[in-house]
XYZ file of C-alpha atoms in Angstrom:
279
model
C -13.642 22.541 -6.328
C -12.112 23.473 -2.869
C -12.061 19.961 -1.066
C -11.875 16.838 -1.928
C -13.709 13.743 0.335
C -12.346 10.779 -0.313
C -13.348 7.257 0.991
C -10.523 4.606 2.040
C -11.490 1.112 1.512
C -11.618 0.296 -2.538
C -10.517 4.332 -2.932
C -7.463 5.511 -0.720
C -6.746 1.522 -0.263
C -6.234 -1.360 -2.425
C -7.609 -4.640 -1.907
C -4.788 -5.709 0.239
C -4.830 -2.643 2.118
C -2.343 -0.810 0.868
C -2.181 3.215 1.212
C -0.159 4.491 -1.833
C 2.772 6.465 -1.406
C 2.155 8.232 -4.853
C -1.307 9.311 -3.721
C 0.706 10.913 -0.194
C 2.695 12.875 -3.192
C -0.476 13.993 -4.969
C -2.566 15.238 -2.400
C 0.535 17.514 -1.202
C 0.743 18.611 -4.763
C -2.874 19.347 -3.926
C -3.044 20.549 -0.509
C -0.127 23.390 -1.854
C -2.618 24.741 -4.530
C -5.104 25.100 -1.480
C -7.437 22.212 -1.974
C -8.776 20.564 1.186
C -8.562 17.646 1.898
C -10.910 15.159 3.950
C -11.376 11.450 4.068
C -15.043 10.006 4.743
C -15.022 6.026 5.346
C -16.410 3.195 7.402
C -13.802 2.765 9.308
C -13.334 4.062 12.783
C -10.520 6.826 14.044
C -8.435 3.804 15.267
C -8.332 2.470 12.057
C -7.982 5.556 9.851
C -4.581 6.864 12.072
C -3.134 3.699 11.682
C -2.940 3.206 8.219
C -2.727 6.742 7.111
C 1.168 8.305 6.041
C 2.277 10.822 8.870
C 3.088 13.148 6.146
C -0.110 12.522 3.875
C -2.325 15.828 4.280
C -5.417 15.646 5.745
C -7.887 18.654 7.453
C -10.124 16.506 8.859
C -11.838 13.310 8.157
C -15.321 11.655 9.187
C -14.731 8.139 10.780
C -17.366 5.186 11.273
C -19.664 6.799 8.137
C -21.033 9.694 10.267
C -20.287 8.628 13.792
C -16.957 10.604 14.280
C -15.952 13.803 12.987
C -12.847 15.060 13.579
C -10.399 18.016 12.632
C -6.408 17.659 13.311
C -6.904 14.565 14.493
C -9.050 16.114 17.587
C -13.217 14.832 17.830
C -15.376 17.278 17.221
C -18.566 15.750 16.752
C -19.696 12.503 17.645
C -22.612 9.562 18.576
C -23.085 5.638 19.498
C -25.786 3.195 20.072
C -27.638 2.783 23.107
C -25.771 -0.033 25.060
C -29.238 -2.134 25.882
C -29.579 -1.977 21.652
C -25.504 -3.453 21.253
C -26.416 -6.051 23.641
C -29.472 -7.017 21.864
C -27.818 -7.601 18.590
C -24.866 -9.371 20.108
C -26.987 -11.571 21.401
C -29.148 -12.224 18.544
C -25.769 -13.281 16.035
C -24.798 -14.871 18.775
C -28.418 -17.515 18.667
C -27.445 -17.781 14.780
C -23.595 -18.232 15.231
C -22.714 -14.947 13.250
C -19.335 -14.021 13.697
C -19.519 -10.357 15.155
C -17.387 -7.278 15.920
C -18.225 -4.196 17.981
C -16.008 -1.133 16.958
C -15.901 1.991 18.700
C -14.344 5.196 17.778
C -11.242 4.932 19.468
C -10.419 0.924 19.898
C -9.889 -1.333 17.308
C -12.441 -4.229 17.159
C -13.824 -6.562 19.592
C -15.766 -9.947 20.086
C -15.772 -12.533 22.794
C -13.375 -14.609 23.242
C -16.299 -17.030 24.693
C -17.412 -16.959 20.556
C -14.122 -18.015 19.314
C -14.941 -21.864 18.676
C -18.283 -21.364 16.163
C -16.432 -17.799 14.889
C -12.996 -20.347 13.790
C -15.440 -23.105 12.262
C -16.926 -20.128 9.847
C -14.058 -18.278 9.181
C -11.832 -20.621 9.075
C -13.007 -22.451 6.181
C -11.253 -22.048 2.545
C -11.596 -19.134 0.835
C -14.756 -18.815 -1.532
C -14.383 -17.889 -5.206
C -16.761 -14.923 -4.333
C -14.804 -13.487 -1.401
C -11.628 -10.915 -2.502
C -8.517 -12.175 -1.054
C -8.269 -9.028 1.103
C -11.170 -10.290 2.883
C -10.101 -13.950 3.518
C -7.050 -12.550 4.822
C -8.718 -10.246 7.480
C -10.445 -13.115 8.853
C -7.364 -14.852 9.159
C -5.438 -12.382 10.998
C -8.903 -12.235 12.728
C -8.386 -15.244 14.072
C -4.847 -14.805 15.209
C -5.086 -11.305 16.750
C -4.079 -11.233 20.453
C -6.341 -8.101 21.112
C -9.836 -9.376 19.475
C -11.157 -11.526 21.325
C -11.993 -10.887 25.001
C -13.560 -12.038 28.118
C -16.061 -9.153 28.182
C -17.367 -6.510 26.528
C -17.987 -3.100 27.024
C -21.317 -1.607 25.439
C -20.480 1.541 25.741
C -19.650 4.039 22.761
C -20.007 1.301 19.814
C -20.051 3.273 17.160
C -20.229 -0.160 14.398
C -21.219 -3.489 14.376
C -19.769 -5.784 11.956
C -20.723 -9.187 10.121
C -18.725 -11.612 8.617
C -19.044 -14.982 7.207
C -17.877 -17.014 4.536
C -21.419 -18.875 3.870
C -22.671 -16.569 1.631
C -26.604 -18.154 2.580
C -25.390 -17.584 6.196
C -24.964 -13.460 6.179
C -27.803 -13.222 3.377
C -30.094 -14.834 5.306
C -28.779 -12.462 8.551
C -28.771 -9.630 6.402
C -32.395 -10.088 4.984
C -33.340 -10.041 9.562
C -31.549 -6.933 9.871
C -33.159 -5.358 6.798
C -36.693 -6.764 8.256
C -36.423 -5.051 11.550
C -34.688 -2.084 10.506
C -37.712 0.192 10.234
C -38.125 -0.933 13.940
C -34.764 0.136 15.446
C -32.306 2.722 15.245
C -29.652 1.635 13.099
C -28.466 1.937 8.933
C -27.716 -1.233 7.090
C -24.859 -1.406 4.964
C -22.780 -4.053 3.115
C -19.715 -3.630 1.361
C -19.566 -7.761 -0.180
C -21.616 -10.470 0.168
C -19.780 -11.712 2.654
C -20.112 -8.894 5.190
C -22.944 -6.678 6.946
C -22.722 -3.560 9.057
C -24.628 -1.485 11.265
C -24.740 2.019 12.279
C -26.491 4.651 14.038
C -29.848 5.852 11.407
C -29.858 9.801 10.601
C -25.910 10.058 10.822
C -24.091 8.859 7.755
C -20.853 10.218 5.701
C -22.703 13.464 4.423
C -23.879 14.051 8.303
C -20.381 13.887 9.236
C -19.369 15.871 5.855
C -22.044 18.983 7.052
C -20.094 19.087 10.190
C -17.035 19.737 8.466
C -18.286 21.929 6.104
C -20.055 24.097 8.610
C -16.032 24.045 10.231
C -14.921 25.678 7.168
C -17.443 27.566 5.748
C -17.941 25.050 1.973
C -21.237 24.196 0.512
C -21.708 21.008 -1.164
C -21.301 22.730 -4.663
C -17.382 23.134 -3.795
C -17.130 19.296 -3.004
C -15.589 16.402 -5.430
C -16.518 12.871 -3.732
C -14.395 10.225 -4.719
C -15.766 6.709 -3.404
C -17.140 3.032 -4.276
C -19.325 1.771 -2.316
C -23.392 1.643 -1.114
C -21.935 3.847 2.219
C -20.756 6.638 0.071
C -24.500 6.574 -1.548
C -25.499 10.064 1.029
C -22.057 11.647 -0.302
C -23.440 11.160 -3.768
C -26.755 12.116 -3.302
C -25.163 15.678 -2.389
C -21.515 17.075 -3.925
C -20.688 19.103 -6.274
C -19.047 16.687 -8.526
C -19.000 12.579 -7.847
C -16.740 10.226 -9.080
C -17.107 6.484 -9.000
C -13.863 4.402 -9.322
C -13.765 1.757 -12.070
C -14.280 -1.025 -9.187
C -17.794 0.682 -7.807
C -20.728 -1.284 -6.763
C -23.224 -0.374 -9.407
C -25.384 1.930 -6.966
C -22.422 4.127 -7.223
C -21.075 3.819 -11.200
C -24.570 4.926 -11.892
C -24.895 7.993 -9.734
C -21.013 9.161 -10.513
C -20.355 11.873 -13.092
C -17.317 10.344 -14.064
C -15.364 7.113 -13.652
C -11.794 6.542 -12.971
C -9.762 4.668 -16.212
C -7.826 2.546 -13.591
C -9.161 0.414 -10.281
C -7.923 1.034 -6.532
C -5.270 -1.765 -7.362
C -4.181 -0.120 -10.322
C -3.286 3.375 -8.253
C -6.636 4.782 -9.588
C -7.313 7.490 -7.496
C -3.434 8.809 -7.063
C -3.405 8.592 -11.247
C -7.052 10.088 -11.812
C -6.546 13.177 -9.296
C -3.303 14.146 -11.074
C -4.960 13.630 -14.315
C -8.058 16.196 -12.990
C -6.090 18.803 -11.276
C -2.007 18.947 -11.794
C-alpha cells in the first residue's frame, strides 16, 4: 500500500473526541517509510485543523465527505449547494422544529439564534440510553457556544447540513422526508446515529474527493488501505485496495471490510492496528 485514508470520527477520534497522541507517533513512523497519508471525513476544514496535532503528518485530506479537497492545508477542489436549495431546507426543519446546522468549508457551524427556544427544549432534555455520551455532550456545548447561534445566515458556500435531536421518532420521522424527496433534489443522505441526519451535495462523496487526490499524486485505488466506520465511508469501500472496518463499525461497513480492528476507537484501535500491519 502507498497511502493510507483514514476517517476521523469513530477512527482518528474517540467518542469523546479525542485525537491520540500515539497515533501522531505512528503515522510519523509511517510517513518516514514513505506511506501517504490522507484523512477523508464528514467534517469540514474548520473542524479537521482544529483538532488535528501540528506535528501529526498529513498530505492532504478530503473535508465535508467530498466537498473539500485540499493538499498542505491549501483547497484544491471544491463545491456547495445552491443557496435557494439551503434556504428551502432551513425552512422546512424549521415548520417541524428540527434543530439544524449549516456548515461550510471554512466556518464552524451555524443556526439562528431566532431557533434557540424550540432547539434548547429538544436538546436540552436528558440524555437517552441510545445516544453515546459524546453526542449528548455536543449538544450541550451546542447550546452554550457564543459563535452558533446568529441573527442571520448566510446561504452561501454550505457545504453540510446537519440534524440533531434527542427524540429518536422526531429525526426518524425527518429522516424518512429527506429520504422521500431525495430522488427529487440534489443532495446525499447520511446518518452517523439515530439521533442525527446529514446532507450533502449528490455525485461528490469521500471517494470523489479521494480521485482528486489521487489524480494529485499519481495512486490508483489498488495502492489505497481505507480505514473507517461509518455509512459515509460506504464509496471509500466500494473502491480501495484494501478496507478495514474498526471493531465499532456500523454493520454496512463490518460487512464490506477485509479485516477488522481487535480494539475500538476508545481502545486506541487504529494507532494499535496500524503498528500491528506495518511497523
Amino acid at each position: 500500500m502507498k497511502a493510507l485514508v483514514l476517517d476521523m470520527d469513530g477512527t482518528i477520534l474517540d467518542h469523546s473526541g479525542r485525537f491520540p497522541r500515539s497515533l501522531v507517533a505512528v503515522l510519523a513512523a509511517l510517513k518516514e517509510r514513505g506511506m501517504l497519508i490522507f484523512f477523508a471525513t464528514g467534517r469540514t476544514h474548520h473542524e479537521i485543523t482544529k483538532i488535528t496535532p501540528e506535528d501529526c503528518p498529513l498530505d492532504g485530506y478530503v473535508a465535508a465527505s467530498g466537498m473539500g479537497v485540499y493538499v498542505d492545508g491549501q483547497l484544491i477542489d471544491s463545491a456547495s449547494f445552491d443557496p435557494d436549495f439551503v434556504a428551502d431546507m432551513i425552512a422546512a426543519a424549521r415548520r417541524r422544529e428540527i434543530y439544524y446546522e449549516i456548515h461550510t468549508l471554512e466556518n464552524s457551524s451555524r443556526t439562528l439564534l431566532e431557533d434557540k427556544e424550540y432547539s434548547a427544549a429538544d436538546i436540552s432534555q436528558p440524555q437517552p440510553e441510545t445516544m453515546k455520551h459524546f453526542e449528548y455532550l455536543y449538544a450541550q456545548k451546542t447550546l452554550e457556544s457564543t459563535v452558533q447561534w446568529v441573527p442571520t445566515l448566510s446561504l452561501e458556500h454550505v457545504v453540510k447540513i446537519f440534524f440533531f435531536s434527542t427524540d429518536t421518532h422526531k429525526i426518524a420521522s425527518w429522516y424518512d422526508h429527506l429520504k422521500t424527496h431525495q430522488d427529487e433534489s440534489d443532495y446525499a443522505l447520511y446518518t452517523t446515529s439515530v439521533h442525527n441526519a446529514e446532507i450533502m451535495l449528490k455525485g461528490r462523496d469521500k471517494a470523489t474527493g479521494l480521485e482528486t487526490l489521487m489524480i494529485r499524486y499519481g495512486l490508483s485505488y489498488e495502492d489505497v488501505h481505507v480505514v473507517g466506520d461509518s455509512m459515509n465511508d460506504l464509496p471509500l469501500f466500494d473502491k480501495a485496495g484494501k478496507r478495514t472496518a474498526m471493531k465499532n463499525s456500523v454493520p454496512s461497513i463490518l460487512e464490506a471490510a477485509d479485516d477488522i480492528t481487535e480494539y475500538t476507537c476508545d481502545e486506541d484501535g487504529l494507532s494499535r492496528y496500524l503498528a500491528s500491519v506495518y511497523l
